[in-house]
Amino acid sequence: MASQLRSCVRGVGAALPAHVVTNDELARKVDTSDEWIRQRSGIAQRYVAGEGETTSTLATRAAEAALRNAGLEAGDIDLIVVGTSTPDYTFPATATQVQANLGITHGVAFDLQAVCSGFVFAVATADKFLRSGSNKRALVIGAETFSRILDWNDRTTCVLFGDGAGAIVLEAQESDGAFLSPGVISARLRSDGRHRAKLFVDGGPSTTQTVGHLRMEGKEVFRHAVGMVTDVIHGCLADAGCDAKAIDWFVPHQANRRIIDASADKLGIPREKVVVTVDQHGNTSAASIPLALDIAVKDGRIKKGDLVMIEAMGGGFTWGAALIRW
Ligand code: UT7
C-alpha cells in the first residue's frame, strides 16, 4: 500500500484531584443513598477539585505525565487540543494556559467543546491536523471540573459527576495504512442540536452572564445513548473493514455502568474486554476516556498492537467513536 501519515499513540497520562468524595458523604447532604447510586449508575466515589485545582492545572499535570510516558519533551509538541466544557475562564482557551504552563511558545493550542464527547472529538480533530502534515505531535487532552457547575442540591445530577484530566500524545508517522499498523484507523463524529434541552447548562456569558448549573433529563439521555454510540461504532468498524470481534479493548465514555454494559452487549463485546472506571471516577465528561486509557495501559491491559475502540455521547447531543491500533 502507498505510504501515508497516521496519528500514532506515543504516550498517555492522567491527573486526579486530591480529594475523594464517597456516596455515603453525598447521602449526608442530599436525599440519596450509596445503594441507589451504585445500582443506578455503578458509581462508588468521585474526585472533587479543591482550592487551587482547576481544569488547566489538572490538564497540565495530565499532559506532563503523558509527555513523560512518551519519552518526549514539551518542546516536541506543536498542537494542543483540550476537550472541555468547564474552562478556567470564558476565555482564553484552557489549551493556551496548558501551553504556557508547559513553556511552549510555538505551534497552536485550542479548546474543543463537545461536552462528554470532547475527547473523541479532540482525537478526531488532532488526527486530521496530523494526517494533513501541518503538525507533527499533538497533546490531546480531556479535562473537566464538573463539580463547579453542579447544583449540589439536585440529587438527580450531583451524585453522577466528578473531576479529572487525561491526555495522550499523538505523533504523525509514515504508515503503510494496513489494518495491523499502528495509529488512528477511523473516527466518526455526529451531533444533533435538537436535543439541547435534555442535557445543558442553564447559564453562559451571552445569556445570563453567569456560569450556570448542569441540568439533565437522565432517563431521556439514557434512552438515546446506546443507539447513538453503537451507530458510530458500526461506522468505524465498516471503515476498517472488520467487525466487533476484532476489538481487543472497548474504552467507552464512563457515564453509567448500565449504559456501558448495554452498549457492549449490543455490539457483542464480552465484559472482560471492557474498561470500566465509572465506579472510581464517576462521570468526568471529556476526561473519562483518557483517564480510563491511562489505567488500562499502566495496569498492562492495553498493549502495543491492540485494537482499541473509544466512544462517547453527551450534551448537544454530540456523539462519536474512534478506532485506534495502539
Ligand atoms: O455523560 C453523558 C450524559 N449523561 C448520561 O449518560 C446519564 C444518563 N442517564 C443515567 O445515567 C440515568 O438515567 C440516571 C442514573 C441519571 C438515573 O437512572 P434511572 O434509572 O433513569 O432513574 P430515574 O431517573 O428514572 O429515577 C428513578 C427514581 C425517581 O424516583 P420516582 O420518580 O421513581 O419516585 C427519582 O426521583 O429515583 C429517584 N432518584 C434518586 N433517588 C435517590 C433520582 N436521583 C436519585 C438519587 N438518589 N440521587
mmCIF file of C-alpha atoms and ligand atoms in Angstrom:
data_model
loop_
_atom_site.group_PDB
_atom_site.id
_atom_site.type_symbol
_atom_site.label_atom_id
_atom_site.label_comp_id
_atom_site.label_asym_id
_atom_site.label_seq_id
_atom_site.Cartn_x
_atom_site.Cartn_y
_atom_site.Cartn_z
ATOM 1 C CA MET A 1 0.000 0.000 0.000
ATOM 2 C CA ALA A 2 1.120 3.585 -0.671
ATOM 3 C CA SER A 3 2.804 5.453 2.161
ATOM 4 C CA GLN A 4 0.601 7.826 4.143
ATOM 5 C CA LEU A 5 0.611 9.602 7.511
ATOM 6 C CA ARG A 6 -1.105 8.093 10.528
ATOM 7 C CA SER A 7 -1.577 9.528 14.044
ATOM 8 C CA CYS A 8 0.126 7.087 16.402
ATOM 9 C CA VAL A 9 -0.186 6.995 20.195
ATOM 10 C CA ARG A 10 3.178 7.721 21.837
ATOM 11 C CA GLY A 11 2.101 8.161 25.472
ATOM 12 C CA VAL A 12 -0.723 8.514 27.953
ATOM 13 C CA GLY A 13 -1.118 10.302 31.280
ATOM 14 C CA ALA A 14 -3.744 11.354 33.805
ATOM 15 C CA ALA A 15 -4.349 13.554 36.831
ATOM 16 C CA LEU A 16 -6.979 13.477 39.549
ATOM 17 C CA PRO A 17 -7.779 15.949 42.339
ATOM 18 C CA ALA A 18 -6.510 15.033 45.804
ATOM 19 C CA HIS A 19 -9.962 14.788 47.398
ATOM 20 C CA VAL A 20 -12.268 11.744 47.095
ATOM 21 C CA VAL A 21 -15.998 12.027 47.877
ATOM 22 C CA THR A 22 -17.826 8.780 48.650
ATOM 23 C CA ASN A 23 -21.509 8.082 48.061
ATOM 24 C CA ASP A 24 -22.076 7.985 51.826
ATOM 25 C CA GLU A 25 -20.691 11.508 52.153
ATOM 26 C CA LEU A 26 -23.164 12.713 49.486
ATOM 27 C CA ALA A 27 -26.001 10.920 51.268
ATOM 28 C CA ARG A 28 -25.368 13.183 54.247
ATOM 29 C CA LYS A 29 -26.005 16.279 52.063
ATOM 30 C CA VAL A 30 -28.855 15.239 49.708
ATOM 31 C CA ASP A 31 -31.643 12.648 49.882
ATOM 32 C CA THR A 32 -29.786 9.721 48.301
ATOM 33 C CA SER A 33 -28.019 6.506 49.303
ATOM 34 C CA ASP A 34 -24.910 4.530 48.410
ATOM 35 C CA GLU A 35 -27.211 1.697 47.300
ATOM 36 C CA TRP A 36 -29.224 3.883 44.868
ATOM 37 C CA ILE A 37 -26.137 5.474 43.304
ATOM 38 C CA ARG A 38 -24.345 2.114 42.844
ATOM 39 C CA GLN A 39 -27.442 0.340 41.485
ATOM 40 C CA ARG A 40 -28.489 3.062 39.027
ATOM 41 C CA SER A 41 -25.050 4.265 37.859
ATOM 42 C CA GLY A 42 -22.292 1.924 39.111
ATOM 43 C CA ILE A 43 -20.544 4.877 40.779
ATOM 44 C CA ALA A 44 -18.891 4.293 44.191
ATOM 45 C CA GLN A 45 -16.860 7.503 44.511
ATOM 46 C CA ARG A 46 -15.661 10.532 42.571
ATOM 47 C CA TYR A 47 -12.774 13.017 42.843
ATOM 48 C CA VAL A 48 -13.635 16.665 43.508
ATOM 49 C CA ALA A 49 -11.258 19.550 42.836
ATOM 50 C CA GLY A 50 -10.187 21.609 45.833
ATOM 51 C CA GLU A 51 -8.702 25.047 46.222
ATOM 52 C CA GLY A 52 -6.004 25.716 43.625
ATOM 53 C CA GLU A 53 -7.113 22.779 41.459
ATOM 54 C CA THR A 54 -8.670 23.919 38.183
ATOM 55 C CA THR A 55 -9.276 22.419 34.752
ATOM 56 C CA SER A 56 -5.984 23.892 33.479
ATOM 57 C CA THR A 57 -3.898 22.643 36.437
ATOM 58 C CA LEU A 58 -5.322 19.118 36.079
ATOM 59 C CA ALA A 59 -4.840 19.256 32.293
ATOM 60 C CA THR A 60 -1.244 20.396 32.724
ATOM 61 C CA ARG A 61 -0.458 17.549 35.160
ATOM 62 C CA ALA A 62 -2.037 15.006 32.772
ATOM 63 C CA ALA A 63 -0.053 16.472 29.851
ATOM 64 C CA GLU A 64 3.220 16.297 31.805
ATOM 65 C CA ALA A 65 2.504 12.645 32.696
ATOM 66 C CA ALA A 66 1.751 11.816 29.037
ATOM 67 C CA LEU A 67 4.975 13.504 27.886
ATOM 68 C CA ARG A 68 6.993 11.507 30.465
ATOM 69 C CA ASN A 69 5.266 8.298 29.330
ATOM 70 C CA ALA A 70 6.089 9.146 25.699
ATOM 71 C CA GLY A 71 9.718 9.968 26.484
ATOM 72 C CA LEU A 72 9.210 13.400 24.920
ATOM 73 C CA GLU A 73 9.779 16.993 25.999
ATOM 74 C CA ALA A 74 7.220 19.788 25.909
ATOM 75 C CA GLY A 75 9.107 21.439 23.046
ATOM 76 C CA ASP A 76 8.387 18.390 20.861
ATOM 77 C CA ILE A 77 4.666 19.292 20.831
ATOM 78 C CA ASP A 78 3.242 21.626 18.165
ATOM 79 C CA LEU A 79 -0.500 21.083 18.687
ATOM 80 C CA ILE A 80 -2.582 21.041 21.886
ATOM 81 C CA VAL A 81 -6.304 20.278 21.774
ATOM 82 C CA VAL A 82 -8.213 20.331 25.059
ATOM 83 C CA GLY A 83 -11.712 18.872 25.169
ATOM 84 C CA THR A 84 -13.514 20.677 27.999
ATOM 85 C CA SER A 85 -16.848 22.246 28.932
ATOM 86 C CA THR A 86 -15.502 23.627 32.199
ATOM 87 C CA PRO A 87 -12.674 26.009 31.192
ATOM 88 C CA ASP A 88 -10.923 28.073 33.886
ATOM 89 C CA TYR A 89 -12.287 31.221 32.216
ATOM 90 C CA THR A 90 -14.706 32.003 29.380
ATOM 91 C CA PHE A 91 -11.518 32.894 27.528
ATOM 92 C CA PRO A 92 -8.639 32.431 26.850
ATOM 93 C CA ALA A 93 -8.812 28.752 25.994
ATOM 94 C CA THR A 94 -7.642 26.295 28.649
ATOM 95 C CA ALA A 95 -5.330 24.849 25.986
ATOM 96 C CA THR A 96 -3.347 28.103 25.760
ATOM 97 C CA GLN A 97 -2.904 28.073 29.562
ATOM 98 C CA VAL A 98 -1.635 24.475 29.346
ATOM 99 C CA GLN A 99 0.697 25.568 26.527
ATOM 100 C CA ALA A 100 2.101 28.366 28.714
ATOM 101 C CA ASN A 101 2.382 26.090 31.772
ATOM 102 C CA LEU A 102 4.429 23.663 29.671
ATOM 103 C CA GLY A 103 6.652 26.504 28.410
ATOM 104 C CA ILE A 104 5.683 26.003 24.758
ATOM 105 C CA THR A 105 5.738 29.163 22.620
ATOM 106 C CA HIS A 106 5.448 27.640 19.133
ATOM 107 C CA GLY A 107 2.613 25.750 17.439
ATOM 108 C CA VAL A 108 -1.080 26.108 18.217
ATOM 109 C CA ALA A 109 -3.388 25.331 21.151
ATOM 110 C CA PHE A 110 -7.175 25.489 21.270
ATOM 111 C CA ASP A 111 -10.173 24.116 23.165
ATOM 112 C CA LEU A 112 -12.919 21.973 21.728
ATOM 113 C CA GLN A 113 -16.363 21.914 23.300
ATOM 114 C CA ALA A 114 -18.398 18.748 22.760
ATOM 115 C CA VAL A 115 -19.217 18.015 26.432
ATOM 116 C CA CYS A 116 -18.817 14.282 27.231
ATOM 117 C CA SER A 117 -17.780 13.574 23.616
ATOM 118 C CA GLY A 118 -14.990 16.161 23.897
ATOM 119 C CA PHE A 119 -12.095 13.700 23.958
ATOM 120 C CA VAL A 120 -13.327 11.706 20.948
ATOM 121 C CA PHE A 121 -13.890 14.988 19.052
ATOM 122 C CA ALA A 122 -10.378 16.157 20.078
ATOM 123 C CA VAL A 123 -8.774 12.899 18.893
ATOM 124 C CA ALA A 124 -10.617 13.096 15.548
ATOM 125 C CA THR A 125 -9.621 16.766 15.111
ATOM 126 C CA ALA A 126 -5.957 16.283 16.039
ATOM 127 C CA ASP A 127 -5.864 13.247 13.727
ATOM 128 C CA LYS A 128 -6.883 15.433 10.772
ATOM 129 C CA PHE A 129 -4.155 18.028 11.565
ATOM 130 C CA LEU A 130 -1.504 15.305 11.881
ATOM 131 C CA ARG A 131 -2.530 13.360 8.778
ATOM 132 C CA SER A 132 -2.548 16.573 6.713
ATOM 133 C CA GLY A 133 1.119 17.076 7.599
ATOM 134 C CA SER A 134 0.513 20.544 9.106
ATOM 135 C CA ASN A 135 1.545 19.415 12.618
ATOM 136 C CA LYS A 136 3.841 16.699 13.918
ATOM 137 C CA ARG A 137 2.972 15.908 17.551
ATOM 138 C CA ALA A 138 -0.211 16.624 19.478
ATOM 139 C CA LEU A 139 -1.216 16.599 23.100
ATOM 140 C CA VAL A 140 -4.868 15.560 23.079
ATOM 141 C CA ILE A 141 -6.407 16.261 26.471
ATOM 142 C CA GLY A 142 -9.797 15.778 28.145
ATOM 143 C CA ALA A 143 -10.045 17.868 31.316
ATOM 144 C CA GLU A 144 -13.001 18.865 33.481
ATOM 145 C CA THR A 145 -14.096 20.272 36.814
ATOM 146 C CA PHE A 146 -17.800 19.451 36.574
ATOM 147 C CA SER A 147 -18.075 19.818 40.370
ATOM 148 C CA ARG A 148 -18.019 23.590 39.709
ATOM 149 C CA ILE A 149 -21.158 23.538 37.507
ATOM 150 C CA LEU A 150 -23.218 21.104 39.582
ATOM 151 C CA ASP A 151 -26.259 22.096 41.589
ATOM 152 C CA TRP A 152 -25.237 20.372 44.825
ATOM 153 C CA ASN A 153 -28.889 20.411 45.986
ATOM 154 C CA ASP A 154 -30.094 18.453 42.914
ATOM 155 C CA ARG A 155 -29.756 14.765 43.759
ATOM 156 C CA THR A 156 -30.604 13.708 40.191
ATOM 157 C CA THR A 157 -27.312 15.189 38.889
ATOM 158 C CA CYS A 158 -24.852 15.957 41.708
ATOM 159 C CA VAL A 159 -24.207 12.282 42.530
ATOM 160 C CA LEU A 160 -23.160 11.410 38.975
ATOM 161 C CA PHE A 161 -20.205 13.634 38.065
ATOM 162 C CA GLY A 162 -16.569 14.101 39.083
ATOM 163 C CA ASP A 163 -13.368 15.952 38.161
ATOM 164 C CA GLY A 164 -10.138 14.880 36.457
ATOM 165 C CA ALA A 165 -7.983 15.026 33.346
ATOM 166 C CA GLY A 166 -6.326 12.618 30.933
ATOM 167 C CA ALA A 167 -4.049 13.088 27.937
ATOM 168 C CA ILE A 168 -2.473 11.207 25.063
ATOM 169 C CA VAL A 169 0.388 12.174 22.778
ATOM 170 C CA LEU A 170 -0.354 11.539 19.094
ATOM 171 C CA GLU A 171 2.506 11.630 16.582
ATOM 172 C CA ALA A 172 2.311 11.736 12.766
ATOM 173 C CA GLN A 173 4.223 8.711 11.454
ATOM 174 C CA GLU A 174 4.687 7.269 7.976
ATOM 175 C CA SER A 175 2.393 4.250 7.632
ATOM 176 C CA ASP A 176 1.524 1.605 5.059
ATOM 177 C CA GLY A 177 -2.108 2.160 6.104
ATOM 178 C CA ALA A 178 -2.632 -1.512 6.889
ATOM 179 C CA PHE A 179 -5.239 -2.687 9.421
ATOM 180 C CA LEU A 180 -2.495 -4.125 11.645
ATOM 181 C CA SER A 181 -0.312 -0.989 11.541
ATOM 182 C CA PRO A 182 -0.399 1.464 14.477
ATOM 183 C CA GLY A 183 -2.430 4.663 14.672
ATOM 184 C CA VAL A 184 -5.926 6.101 14.405
ATOM 185 C CA ILE A 185 -7.677 3.929 11.801
ATOM 186 C CA SER A 186 -11.052 5.619 11.746
ATOM 187 C CA ALA A 187 -13.092 8.255 13.584
ATOM 188 C CA ARG A 188 -16.784 9.101 13.235
ATOM 189 C CA LEU A 189 -18.388 12.194 14.773
ATOM 190 C CA ARG A 190 -22.052 13.212 14.948
ATOM 191 C CA SER A 191 -24.260 15.856 16.541
ATOM 192 C CA ASP A 192 -27.928 16.789 16.652
ATOM 193 C CA GLY A 193 -28.752 20.114 18.303
ATOM 194 C CA ARG A 194 -32.466 19.356 18.637
ATOM 195 C CA HIS A 195 -31.662 17.516 21.883
ATOM 196 C CA ARG A 196 -30.312 20.577 23.720
ATOM 197 C CA ALA A 197 -32.940 20.593 26.487
ATOM 198 C CA LYS A 198 -32.128 17.053 27.644
ATOM 199 C CA LEU A 199 -28.625 17.981 28.846
ATOM 200 C CA PHE A 200 -27.459 21.573 29.160
ATOM 201 C CA VAL A 201 -26.074 24.251 31.465
ATOM 202 C CA ASP A 202 -28.553 26.998 32.361
ATOM 203 C CA GLY A 203 -26.124 29.889 32.163
ATOM 204 C CA GLY A 204 -23.466 31.481 29.995
ATOM 205 C CA PRO A 205 -21.765 34.757 29.045
ATOM 206 C CA SER A 206 -24.221 35.755 26.308
ATOM 207 C CA THR A 207 -27.419 34.828 28.148
ATOM 208 C CA THR A 208 -27.318 35.075 31.938
ATOM 209 C CA GLN A 209 -23.739 36.340 32.401
ATOM 210 C CA THR A 210 -23.368 33.539 34.949
ATOM 211 C CA VAL A 211 -21.667 30.158 34.727
ATOM 212 C CA GLY A 212 -24.915 28.284 35.322
ATOM 213 C CA HIS A 213 -25.665 24.753 36.523
ATOM 214 C CA LEU A 214 -25.886 21.416 34.738
ATOM 215 C CA ARG A 215 -29.453 20.248 34.060
ATOM 216 C CA MET A 216 -30.239 16.775 32.761
ATOM 217 C CA GLU A 217 -33.202 14.599 31.930
ATOM 218 C CA GLY A 218 -31.217 11.466 32.763
ATOM 219 C CA LYS A 219 -33.772 8.962 31.515
ATOM 220 C CA GLU A 220 -34.008 10.719 28.120
ATOM 221 C CA VAL A 221 -30.222 10.803 27.736
ATOM 222 C CA PHE A 222 -30.055 7.128 28.665
ATOM 223 C CA ARG A 223 -32.752 6.286 26.110
ATOM 224 C CA HIS A 224 -30.704 7.751 23.219
ATOM 225 C CA ALA A 225 -27.177 6.815 24.345
ATOM 226 C CA VAL A 226 -26.871 3.151 23.369
ATOM 227 C CA GLY A 227 -28.331 3.522 19.849
ATOM 228 C CA MET A 228 -26.238 6.600 19.052
ATOM 229 C CA VAL A 229 -22.892 5.182 20.161
ATOM 230 C CA THR A 230 -23.389 1.765 18.599
ATOM 231 C CA ASP A 231 -24.248 3.523 15.317
ATOM 232 C CA VAL A 232 -20.916 5.419 15.106
ATOM 233 C CA ILE A 233 -19.009 2.341 16.303
ATOM 234 C CA HIS A 234 -20.504 0.318 13.430
ATOM 235 C CA GLY A 235 -19.391 3.157 11.129
ATOM 236 C CA CYS A 236 -15.784 2.920 12.379
ATOM 237 C CA LEU A 237 -15.803 -0.868 12.031
ATOM 238 C CA ALA A 238 -17.117 -0.544 8.459
ATOM 239 C CA ASP A 239 -14.340 1.990 7.641
ATOM 240 C CA ALA A 240 -11.783 -0.522 8.927
ATOM 241 C CA GLY A 241 -13.435 -3.492 7.210
ATOM 242 C CA CYS A 242 -13.644 -5.509 10.426
ATOM 243 C CA ASP A 243 -16.296 -6.499 12.938
ATOM 244 C CA ALA A 244 -16.590 -6.017 16.695
ATOM 245 C CA LYS A 245 -14.807 -9.321 17.351
ATOM 246 C CA ALA A 246 -11.554 -7.644 16.248
ATOM 247 C CA ILE A 247 -11.716 -5.156 19.142
ATOM 248 C CA ASP A 248 -9.237 -6.002 21.914
ATOM 249 C CA TRP A 249 -10.312 -3.214 24.294
ATOM 250 C CA PHE A 250 -13.559 -1.276 24.419
ATOM 251 C CA VAL A 251 -12.998 2.010 26.279
ATOM 252 C CA PRO A 252 -16.361 3.807 26.443
ATOM 253 C CA HIS A 253 -17.205 7.158 27.999
ATOM 254 C CA GLN A 254 -17.858 6.446 31.663
ATOM 255 C CA ALA A 255 -21.313 7.895 32.413
ATOM 256 C CA ASN A 256 -23.222 4.914 33.699
ATOM 257 C CA ARG A 257 -22.345 1.244 34.143
ATOM 258 C CA ARG A 258 -25.732 0.225 32.721
ATOM 259 C CA ILE A 259 -25.157 2.236 29.501
ATOM 260 C CA ILE A 260 -21.658 0.720 29.158
ATOM 261 C CA ASP A 261 -22.966 -2.838 29.646
ATOM 262 C CA ALA A 262 -25.919 -2.347 27.271
ATOM 263 C CA SER A 263 -23.628 -0.915 24.555
ATOM 264 C CA ALA A 264 -21.105 -3.768 24.912
ATOM 265 C CA ASP A 265 -23.919 -6.351 24.842
ATOM 266 C CA LYS A 266 -25.472 -4.818 21.717
ATOM 267 C CA LEU A 267 -22.073 -4.948 19.971
ATOM 268 C CA GLY A 268 -21.345 -8.482 21.204
ATOM 269 C CA ILE A 269 -18.222 -7.358 23.093
ATOM 270 C CA PRO A 270 -17.536 -9.599 26.119
ATOM 271 C CA ARG A 271 -17.338 -7.859 29.511
ATOM 272 C CA GLU A 272 -13.677 -8.827 30.035
ATOM 273 C CA LYS A 273 -12.721 -6.604 27.072
ATOM 274 C CA VAL A 274 -14.493 -3.539 28.512
ATOM 275 C CA VAL A 275 -12.518 -0.998 30.550
ATOM 276 C CA VAL A 276 -14.707 0.337 33.378
ATOM 277 C CA THR A 277 -13.655 3.175 35.688
ATOM 278 C CA VAL A 278 -17.022 4.826 36.383
ATOM 279 C CA ASP A 279 -17.018 3.183 39.831
ATOM 280 C CA GLN A 280 -13.862 5.120 40.820
ATOM 281 C CA HIS A 281 -14.216 8.414 38.913
ATOM 282 C CA GLY A 282 -17.940 8.948 38.291
ATOM 283 C CA ASN A 283 -18.721 10.769 35.048
ATOM 284 C CA THR A 284 -15.786 13.098 34.335
ATOM 285 C CA SER A 285 -17.191 14.137 30.930
ATOM 286 C CA ALA A 286 -14.381 14.712 28.380
ATOM 287 C CA ALA A 287 -11.789 13.357 30.843
ATOM 288 C CA SER A 288 -13.348 9.931 31.319
ATOM 289 C CA ILE A 289 -11.873 8.122 28.284
ATOM 290 C CA PRO A 290 -8.245 9.272 28.693
ATOM 291 C CA LEU A 291 -8.480 8.551 32.449
ATOM 292 C CA ALA A 292 -9.645 5.009 31.591
ATOM 293 C CA LEU A 293 -6.956 4.620 28.890
ATOM 294 C CA ASP A 294 -4.282 5.632 31.419
ATOM 295 C CA ILE A 295 -5.430 2.994 33.905
ATOM 296 C CA ALA A 296 -5.701 0.201 31.312
ATOM 297 C CA VAL A 297 -2.306 0.994 29.742
ATOM 298 C CA LYS A 298 -0.490 1.279 33.064
ATOM 299 C CA ASP A 299 -2.014 -1.929 34.524
ATOM 300 C CA GLY A 300 -0.862 -3.804 31.412
ATOM 301 C CA ARG A 301 -4.224 -4.492 29.770
ATOM 302 C CA ILE A 302 -3.793 -2.279 26.675
ATOM 303 C CA LYS A 303 -0.555 -3.250 24.920
ATOM 304 C CA LYS A 304 1.197 -2.184 21.729
ATOM 305 C CA GLY A 305 -0.630 -3.675 18.746
ATOM 306 C CA ASP A 306 -4.025 -3.911 20.480
ATOM 307 C CA LEU A 307 -7.125 -2.626 18.706
ATOM 308 C CA VAL A 308 -8.883 -0.059 20.943
ATOM 309 C CA MET A 309 -12.370 1.379 20.355
ATOM 310 C CA ILE A 310 -13.236 4.609 22.178
ATOM 311 C CA GLU A 311 -16.723 6.101 22.119
ATOM 312 C CA ALA A 312 -18.777 8.790 23.839
ATOM 313 C CA MET A 313 -22.101 10.582 23.820
ATOM 314 C CA GLY A 314 -23.036 13.804 25.565
ATOM 315 C CA GLY A 315 -24.744 17.196 25.651
ATOM 316 C CA GLY A 316 -25.883 18.697 22.365
ATOM 317 C CA PHE A 317 -26.340 15.854 21.654
ATOM 318 C CA THR A 318 -22.875 15.036 20.382
ATOM 319 C CA TRP A 319 -21.533 11.529 19.867
ATOM 320 C CA GLY A 320 -18.573 9.811 18.281
ATOM 321 C CA ALA A 321 -16.180 6.883 18.170
ATOM 322 C CA ALA A 322 -12.597 6.243 17.127
ATOM 323 C CA LEU A 323 -10.765 3.023 16.342
ATOM 324 C CA ILE A 324 -7.076 3.092 17.281
ATOM 325 C CA ARG A 325 -4.351 0.485 16.765
ATOM 326 C CA TRP A 326 -2.193 1.053 19.870
HETATM 327 O O1 UT7 B 1 -22.323 11.690 30.061
HETATM 328 C C1 UT7 B 1 -23.421 11.674 29.210
HETATM 329 C C2 UT7 B 1 -24.603 12.213 29.860
HETATM 330 N N1 UT7 B 1 -25.148 11.521 30.976
HETATM 331 C C3 UT7 B 1 -25.592 10.251 30.977
HETATM 332 O O2 UT7 B 1 -25.298 9.461 30.121
HETATM 333 C C4 UT7 B 1 -26.529 9.863 32.077
HETATM 334 C C5 UT7 B 1 -27.680 9.101 31.514
HETATM 335 N N2 UT7 B 1 -28.686 8.728 32.482
HETATM 336 C C6 UT7 B 1 -28.463 7.947 33.568
HETATM 337 O O3 UT7 B 1 -27.342 7.555 33.826
HETATM 338 C C7 UT7 B 1 -29.643 7.512 34.410
HETATM 339 O O4 UT7 B 1 -30.835 7.898 33.783
HETATM 340 C C8 UT7 B 1 -29.623 8.077 35.856
HETATM 341 C C9 UT7 B 1 -28.507 7.421 36.650
HETATM 342 C C10 UT7 B 1 -29.408 9.584 35.803
HETATM 343 C C11 UT7 B 1 -30.949 7.777 36.568
HETATM 344 O O5 UT7 B 1 -31.270 6.413 36.472
HETATM 345 P P1 UT7 B 1 -32.766 5.946 36.097
HETATM 346 O O6 UT7 B 1 -32.811 4.504 36.238
HETATM 347 O O7 UT7 B 1 -33.060 6.555 34.760
HETATM 348 O O8 UT7 B 1 -33.604 6.597 37.267
HETATM 349 P P2 UT7 B 1 -34.788 7.674 37.176
HETATM 350 O O9 UT7 B 1 -34.267 8.981 36.693
HETATM 351 O O10 UT7 B 1 -35.923 7.067 36.461
HETATM 352 O O11 UT7 B 1 -35.143 7.797 38.694
HETATM 353 C C12 UT7 B 1 -35.746 6.733 39.429
HETATM 354 C C13 UT7 B 1 -36.166 7.255 40.780
HETATM 355 C C14 UT7 B 1 -37.002 8.531 40.726
HETATM 356 O O12 UT7 B 1 -37.993 8.422 41.707
HETATM 357 P P3 UT7 B 1 -39.523 8.057 41.290
HETATM 358 O O13 UT7 B 1 -39.910 9.146 40.344
HETATM 359 O O14 UT7 B 1 -39.407 6.701 40.623
HETATM 360 O O15 UT7 B 1 -40.214 8.072 42.585
HETATM 361 C C15 UT7 B 1 -36.030 9.611 41.109
HETATM 362 O O16 UT7 B 1 -36.639 10.709 41.736
HETATM 363 O O17 UT7 B 1 -35.006 7.582 41.559
HETATM 364 C C16 UT7 B 1 -35.138 8.899 42.085
HETATM 365 N N3 UT7 B 1 -33.808 9.499 42.192
HETATM 366 C C17 UT7 B 1 -32.986 9.279 43.227
HETATM 367 N N4 UT7 B 1 -33.132 8.559 44.364
HETATM 368 C C18 UT7 B 1 -32.084 8.528 45.203
HETATM 369 C C19 UT7 B 1 -33.175 10.286 41.282
HETATM 370 N N5 UT7 B 1 -31.950 10.600 41.741
HETATM 371 C C20 UT7 B 1 -31.802 9.978 42.925
HETATM 372 C C21 UT7 B 1 -30.750 9.912 43.860
HETATM 373 N N6 UT7 B 1 -30.933 9.168 44.978
HETATM 374 N N7 UT7 B 1 -29.562 10.537 43.679
#
